Tab-separated table of C-alpha atoms and ligand atoms in Angstrom:
chain	number	residue	atom	x	y	z
A	1388	UNK	CA	52.173	22.938	93.016
A	1389	UNK	CA	52.488	25.631	95.204
A	1390	UNK	CA	54.661	28.822	94.488
A	1391	UNK	CA	58.385	29.322	95.163
A	1392	UNK	CA	58.465	31.110	98.425
A	1393	UNK	CA	60.286	34.289	96.386
A	1394	UNK	CA	58.062	34.635	93.635
A	1395	UNK	CA	55.050	34.603	95.702
A	1396	UNK	CA	56.599	37.476	97.375
A	1397	UNK	CA	57.672	39.875	93.949
A	1398	UNK	CA	54.148	38.454	92.386
A	1399	UNK	CA	51.738	41.659	93.473
A	1400	UNK	CA	54.845	43.764	92.062
A	1401	UNK	CA	55.000	41.809	88.832
A	1402	UNK	CA	51.277	42.160	88.287
A	1403	UNK	CA	51.058	46.177	89.130
A	1404	UNK	CA	54.135	46.657	86.642
A	1405	UNK	CA	52.091	44.804	83.871
A	1406	UNK	CA	48.771	46.960	84.496
A	1407	UNK	CA	50.947	50.183	84.358
A	1408	UNK	CA	52.801	49.223	81.122
A	1409	UNK	CA	49.858	47.963	79.674
A	1410	UNK	CA	49.013	51.733	79.295
A	1411	UNK	CA	51.886	52.740	77.298
A	1412	UNK	CA	51.685	54.286	73.701
A	1413	UNK	CA	53.746	56.352	72.144
A	1414	UNK	CA	50.829	59.129	71.123
A	1415	UNK	CA	53.134	62.470	71.093
A	1416	UNK	CA	55.951	61.124	72.436
A	1417	UNK	CA	58.040	60.859	68.888
A	1418	UNK	CA	58.285	64.530	67.665
A	1419	UNK	CA	60.646	66.671	65.586
A	1420	UNK	CA	62.813	68.644	67.853
A	1421	UNK	CA	66.122	70.458	67.497
A	1422	UNK	CA	69.296	69.671	69.686
A	1423	UNK	CA	70.736	72.346	71.744
A	1424	UNK	CA	72.521	74.949	69.067
A	1425	UNK	CA	71.805	72.708	66.036
A	1426	UNK	CA	71.510	74.519	62.867
A	1427	UNK	CA	67.868	75.437	61.357
A	1428	UNK	CA	67.343	75.698	58.065
A	1429	UNK	CA	63.746	77.462	58.906
A	1430	UNK	CA	65.189	80.587	60.254
A	1431	UNK	CA	66.706	83.339	58.198
A	1432	UNK	CA	69.859	83.307	60.912
A	1433	UNK	CA	70.124	79.503	60.467
A	1434	UNK	CA	69.980	79.144	64.334
A	1435	UNK	CA	67.398	76.617	65.703
A	1436	UNK	CA	67.096	78.700	69.031
A	1437	UNK	CA	65.632	82.058	69.099
A	1438	UNK	CA	66.927	85.080	71.183
A	1439	UNK	CA	64.773	85.836	74.128
A	1440	UNK	CA	62.453	88.651	73.427
A	1441	UNK	CA	63.928	92.238	74.569
A	1442	UNK	CA	63.243	92.879	77.559
A	1443	UNK	CA	63.001	89.414	78.753
A	1444	UNK	CA	64.085	88.627	82.614
A	1445	UNK	CA	65.075	84.994	82.985
A	1446	UNK	CA	63.354	83.812	86.598
A	1447	UNK	CA	64.863	85.030	89.787
A	1448	UNK	CA	66.697	88.113	87.998
A	1449	UNK	CA	64.358	90.442	87.838
A	1450	UNK	CA	66.129	92.512	90.801
A	1451	UNK	CA	63.372	95.035	91.560
A	1452	UNK	CA	65.121	95.824	94.684
A	1453	UNK	CA	67.681	97.968	92.757
A	1454	UNK	CA	69.270	99.682	95.889
A	1455	UNK	CA	70.177	95.973	97.223
A	1456	UNK	CA	71.914	95.182	93.485
A	1457	UNK	CA	73.584	98.532	93.292
A	1458	UNK	CA	73.896	100.036	95.952
A	1459	UNK	CA	72.712	103.514	94.611
A	1460	UNK	CA	69.968	105.880	94.457
A	1461	UNK	CA	70.107	106.453	90.580
A	1462	UNK	CA	73.756	107.342	90.342
A	1463	UNK	CA	74.120	108.174	94.080
A	1464	UNK	CA	76.065	105.654	95.975
A	1465	UNK	CA	73.373	105.182	99.370
A	1466	UNK	CA	74.415	105.151	102.982
A	1467	UNK	CA	72.056	102.818	104.373
A	1468	UNK	CA	72.219	99.091	104.376
A	1469	UNK	CA	69.027	97.451	102.570
A	1470	UNK	CA	68.492	94.867	105.655
A	1471	UNK	CA	69.619	95.289	109.503
A	1472	UNK	CA	72.759	95.072	110.925
A	1473	UNK	CA	73.197	91.855	112.928
A	1474	UNK	CA	76.236	89.886	114.610
A	1475	UNK	CA	75.826	87.224	112.195
A	1476	UNK	CA	75.814	89.859	109.157
A	1477	UNK	CA	78.967	91.192	110.772
A	1478	UNK	CA	80.420	87.636	111.330
A	1479	UNK	CA	79.651	86.844	107.700
A	1480	UNK	CA	81.428	89.901	106.167
A	1481	UNK	CA	84.526	89.142	108.726
A	1482	UNK	CA	84.651	85.749	107.035
A	1483	UNK	CA	83.674	86.933	103.548
A	1484	UNK	CA	86.495	89.700	103.617
A	1485	UNK	CA	89.239	87.807	104.914
A	1486	UNK	CA	89.123	85.318	102.014
A	1487	UNK	CA	88.438	87.475	99.251
A	1488	UNK	CA	89.659	91.064	100.202
A	1489	UNK	CA	92.879	90.674	102.561
A	1490	UNK	CA	95.425	89.268	99.956
A	1491	UNK	CA	95.342	93.089	98.888
A	1492	UNK	CA	93.916	95.298	101.432
A	1493	UNK	CA	94.923	93.507	104.646
A	1494	UNK	CA	93.286	92.302	107.677
A	1495	UNK	CA	92.837	95.553	108.814
A	1496	UNK	CA	92.160	96.978	105.573
A	1497	UNK	CA	95.339	99.411	105.792
A	1498	UNK	CA	96.307	98.026	102.181
A	1499	UNK	CA	99.260	96.086	103.595
A	1500	UNK	CA	98.312	92.612	102.122
A	1501	UNK	CA	100.341	90.167	100.414
A	1502	UNK	CA	99.884	90.760	96.929
A	1503	UNK	CA	101.112	94.371	96.836
A	1504	UNK	CA	104.541	93.303	98.087
A	1505	UNK	CA	104.840	91.215	94.723
A	1506	UNK	CA	103.886	94.169	92.381
A	1507	UNK	CA	100.689	94.863	92.026
A	1508	UNK	CA	99.356	98.361	93.074
A	1509	UNK	CA	98.990	98.708	96.760
A	1510	UNK	CA	95.331	99.709	97.695
A	1511	UNK	CA	94.565	102.765	99.512
A	1512	UNK	CA	94.006	102.435	103.172
A	1513	UNK	CA	90.338	102.282	104.156
A	1514	UNK	CA	91.496	104.402	107.108
A	1515	UNK	CA	91.840	107.953	104.507
A	1516	UNK	CA	89.555	110.387	105.434
A	1517	UNK	CA	87.859	110.179	102.007
A	1518	UNK	CA	87.248	106.366	102.611
A	1519	UNK	CA	86.043	106.860	106.164
A	1520	UNK	CA	83.391	109.528	104.896
A	1521	UNK	CA	82.176	107.521	101.903
A	1522	UNK	CA	78.798	106.293	101.798
A	1523	UNK	CA	78.795	102.351	102.384
A	1524	UNK	CA	77.016	102.327	98.815
A	1525	UNK	CA	80.432	103.192	97.415
A	1526	UNK	CA	81.887	99.914	99.040
A	1527	UNK	CA	78.978	97.734	97.256
A	1528	UNK	CA	79.835	99.316	94.156
A	1529	UNK	CA	83.565	98.933	94.214
A	1530	UNK	CA	83.060	95.478	94.933
A	1531	UNK	CA	79.995	95.220	92.061
A	1532	UNK	CA	82.046	96.908	89.482
A	1533	UNK	CA	85.757	97.020	90.288
A	1534	UNK	CA	87.533	100.290	90.861
A	1535	UNK	CA	90.750	101.407	88.847
A	1536	UNK	CA	92.957	98.287	88.518
A	1537	UNK	CA	91.173	96.410	91.217
A	1538	UNK	CA	88.364	93.640	89.391
A	1539	UNK	CA	85.001	93.565	90.450
A	1540	UNK	CA	83.790	90.591	93.235
A	1541	UNK	CA	80.536	90.610	91.415
A	1542	UNK	CA	80.734	87.039	90.439
A	1543	UNK	CA	82.819	85.547	93.492
A	1544	UNK	CA	80.866	87.525	96.268
A	1545	UNK	CA	76.845	87.359	96.312
A	1546	UNK	CA	74.954	90.697	96.620
A	1547	UNK	CA	74.124	89.977	100.425
A	1548	UNK	CA	77.534	88.842	100.957
A	1549	UNK	CA	79.033	92.365	99.517
A	1550	UNK	CA	76.705	94.489	102.064
A	1551	UNK	CA	78.014	92.064	104.841
A	1552	UNK	CA	81.508	93.015	104.000
A	1553	UNK	CA	80.990	96.639	103.461
A	1554	UNK	CA	79.447	96.442	106.838
A	1555	UNK	CA	82.450	94.801	108.372
A	1556	UNK	CA	84.784	97.624	106.638
A	1557	UNK	CA	82.391	100.092	108.641
A	1558	UNK	CA	83.434	98.061	111.582
A	1559	UNK	CA	87.255	97.794	110.712
A	1560	UNK	CA	87.341	101.649	109.848
A	1561	UNK	CA	85.685	102.552	113.238
A	1562	UNK	CA	88.291	99.795	115.188
A	1563	UNK	CA	91.311	101.773	113.751
A	1564	UNK	CA	89.960	105.107	114.516
A	1565	UNK	CA	87.798	104.589	118.102
A	1566	UNK	CA	88.599	106.737	120.973
A	1567	UNK	CA	87.956	105.931	124.876
A	1568	UNK	CA	84.850	107.900	124.314
A	1569	UNK	CA	83.782	105.171	122.086
A	1570	UNK	CA	83.728	102.405	124.686
A	1571	UNK	CA	80.478	101.912	126.852
A	1572	UNK	CA	80.809	102.657	130.442
A	1573	UNK	CA	82.084	99.635	132.189
A	1574	UNK	CA	82.826	97.764	128.868
A	1575	UNK	CA	86.561	95.953	129.586
A	1576	UNK	CA	88.940	96.236	126.787
A	1577	UNK	CA	91.968	93.497	126.915
A	1578	UNK	CA	95.064	95.337	125.786
A	1579	UNK	CA	96.588	93.617	122.641
A	1580	UNK	CA	99.608	91.581	122.912
A	1581	UNK	CA	102.832	93.386	122.466
A	1582	UNK	CA	103.453	92.352	118.697
A	1583	UNK	CA	100.349	94.274	117.803
A	1584	UNK	CA	100.634	97.699	119.272
A	1585	UNK	CA	102.011	100.622	117.705
A	1586	UNK	CA	102.420	99.661	114.212
A	1587	UNK	CA	102.100	102.734	112.849
A	1588	UNK	CA	99.254	103.796	109.818
A	1589	UNK	CA	96.808	102.903	112.361
A	1590	UNK	CA	97.459	99.314	111.542
A	1591	UNK	CA	97.665	96.442	114.426
A	1592	UNK	CA	99.189	93.845	112.747
A	1593	UNK	CA	102.882	93.443	111.724
A	1594	UNK	CA	104.076	93.830	108.481
A	1595	UNK	CA	103.807	90.918	106.022
A	1596	UNK	CA	107.894	90.218	105.264
A	1597	UNK	CA	108.552	90.548	101.376
A	1598	UNK	CA	110.249	87.024	100.694
A	1599	UNK	CA	113.466	87.182	98.950
A	1600	UNK	CA	113.355	87.151	94.840
A	1601	UNK	CA	114.391	83.535	93.942
A	1602	UNK	CA	116.376	82.892	91.218
A	1603	UNK	CA	114.864	82.299	87.900
A	1604	UNK	CA	111.677	83.537	89.118
A	1605	UNK	CA	109.793	85.992	86.698
A	1606	UNK	CA	110.497	89.666	87.423
B	1855	HEC	C1	94.080	91.746	93.561
B	1855	HEC	C2	94.010	92.533	94.906
B	1855	HEC	C3	92.768	93.029	95.433
B	1855	HEC	C4	91.533	92.447	96.016
B	1855	HEC	C5	91.816	90.885	96.158
B	1855	HEC	C6	90.535	93.440	96.270
B	1855	HEC	N1	91.153	94.887	96.005
B	1855	HEC	FE1	90.204	96.607	96.462
B	1855	HEC	N2	91.557	97.490	95.451
B	1855	HEC	C7	92.513	97.094	95.140
B	1855	HEC	C8	93.422	98.085	94.548
B	1855	HEC	C9	95.017	97.860	93.700
B	1855	HEC	C10	92.706	99.074	94.546
B	1855	HEC	C11	93.147	100.666	94.021
B	1855	HEC	C12	92.642	100.628	92.753
B	1855	HEC	C13	92.853	101.976	91.995
B	1855	HEC	O1	93.238	103.212	92.572
B	1855	HEC	O2	93.466	101.924	90.799
B	1855	HEC	C14	91.721	98.711	95.300
B	1855	HEC	C15	90.670	99.837	95.667
B	1855	HEC	C16	89.385	99.488	96.466
B	1855	HEC	C17	88.709	100.586	97.426
B	1855	HEC	C18	88.917	102.059	97.509
B	1855	HEC	C19	88.540	102.611	96.081
B	1855	HEC	C20	88.296	104.042	96.191
B	1855	HEC	O3	87.343	104.857	96.171
B	1855	HEC	O4	89.380	104.508	96.100
B	1855	HEC	C21	87.635	99.667	98.048
B	1855	HEC	C22	86.726	100.102	98.674
B	1855	HEC	C23	88.233	98.457	97.791
B	1855	HEC	N3	89.233	98.121	96.749
B	1855	HEC	C24	87.427	97.421	98.294
B	1855	HEC	C25	87.677	95.553	98.080
B	1855	HEC	C26	87.022	94.814	98.685
B	1855	HEC	C27	85.878	95.074	99.622
B	1855	HEC	C28	87.570	93.697	98.317
B	1855	HEC	C29	87.153	92.505	98.587
B	1855	HEC	C30	85.696	91.735	98.211
B	1855	HEC	C31	88.835	94.097	97.498
B	1855	HEC	N4	88.618	95.412	97.523
B	1855	HEC	C32	89.470	93.129	97.157
B	1855	HEC	C33	93.075	95.684	95.213
B	1855	HEC	C34	92.503	94.440	95.340
């Protein structure tokens, strides 16, 4: 009797499966082991897991390039970028700044973000003398370790993105303190729409109105 059509199709696969599983043995497959975090009577501290040897470094966590990860040479913030500045770096910094920093620092970095209008301390403007002269490593360090009441952004913003943001802040600082002499010859600069002119404080965006506190809201 001829094999049904379907069986003839799967027969080679069945034979192959038999050949493979025929070699199955248990050998060392069944070994004593601890489930993660299980208690152990063997070690004095009752833990089954051992602490890493002091100085052990997880894969990918060596951070050999200290400047890239701290923005400092020794204890002193450096004034160099650890990679070349490109348009992509600035665009990335622009985007990450707008997401992570503008709620407090405002789009132009003058400290006119929304959160300070609701009671959080108003951050200093990036356009004050001290911050204009601060080395770029300082901005990286503020994001990495926080500053005063400002929390750090080490877990939200990757080291590379922190450099991109710091670069963008430098561009913001330039944008608020540029003179006609900074414009390359022959370059046309469109004038801003009226609502963005002469806001004072070097800022070019309108003030964000403080919403009227509604009843029952926590003060
Ligand atoms: C929740 C609000 C908030 C956010 C979001 C925030 N900051 Fe701040 N930032 C502050 C405040 C407030 C200060 C002033 C802290 C102080 O002096 O105690 C400050 C200060 C700073 C300073 C000035 C440090 C100095 O030397 O005076 C820099 C630079 C800075 N922030 C950068 C950033 C960057 C970059 C981001 C985004 C990654 C960011 N901040 C996000 C609130 C914020």
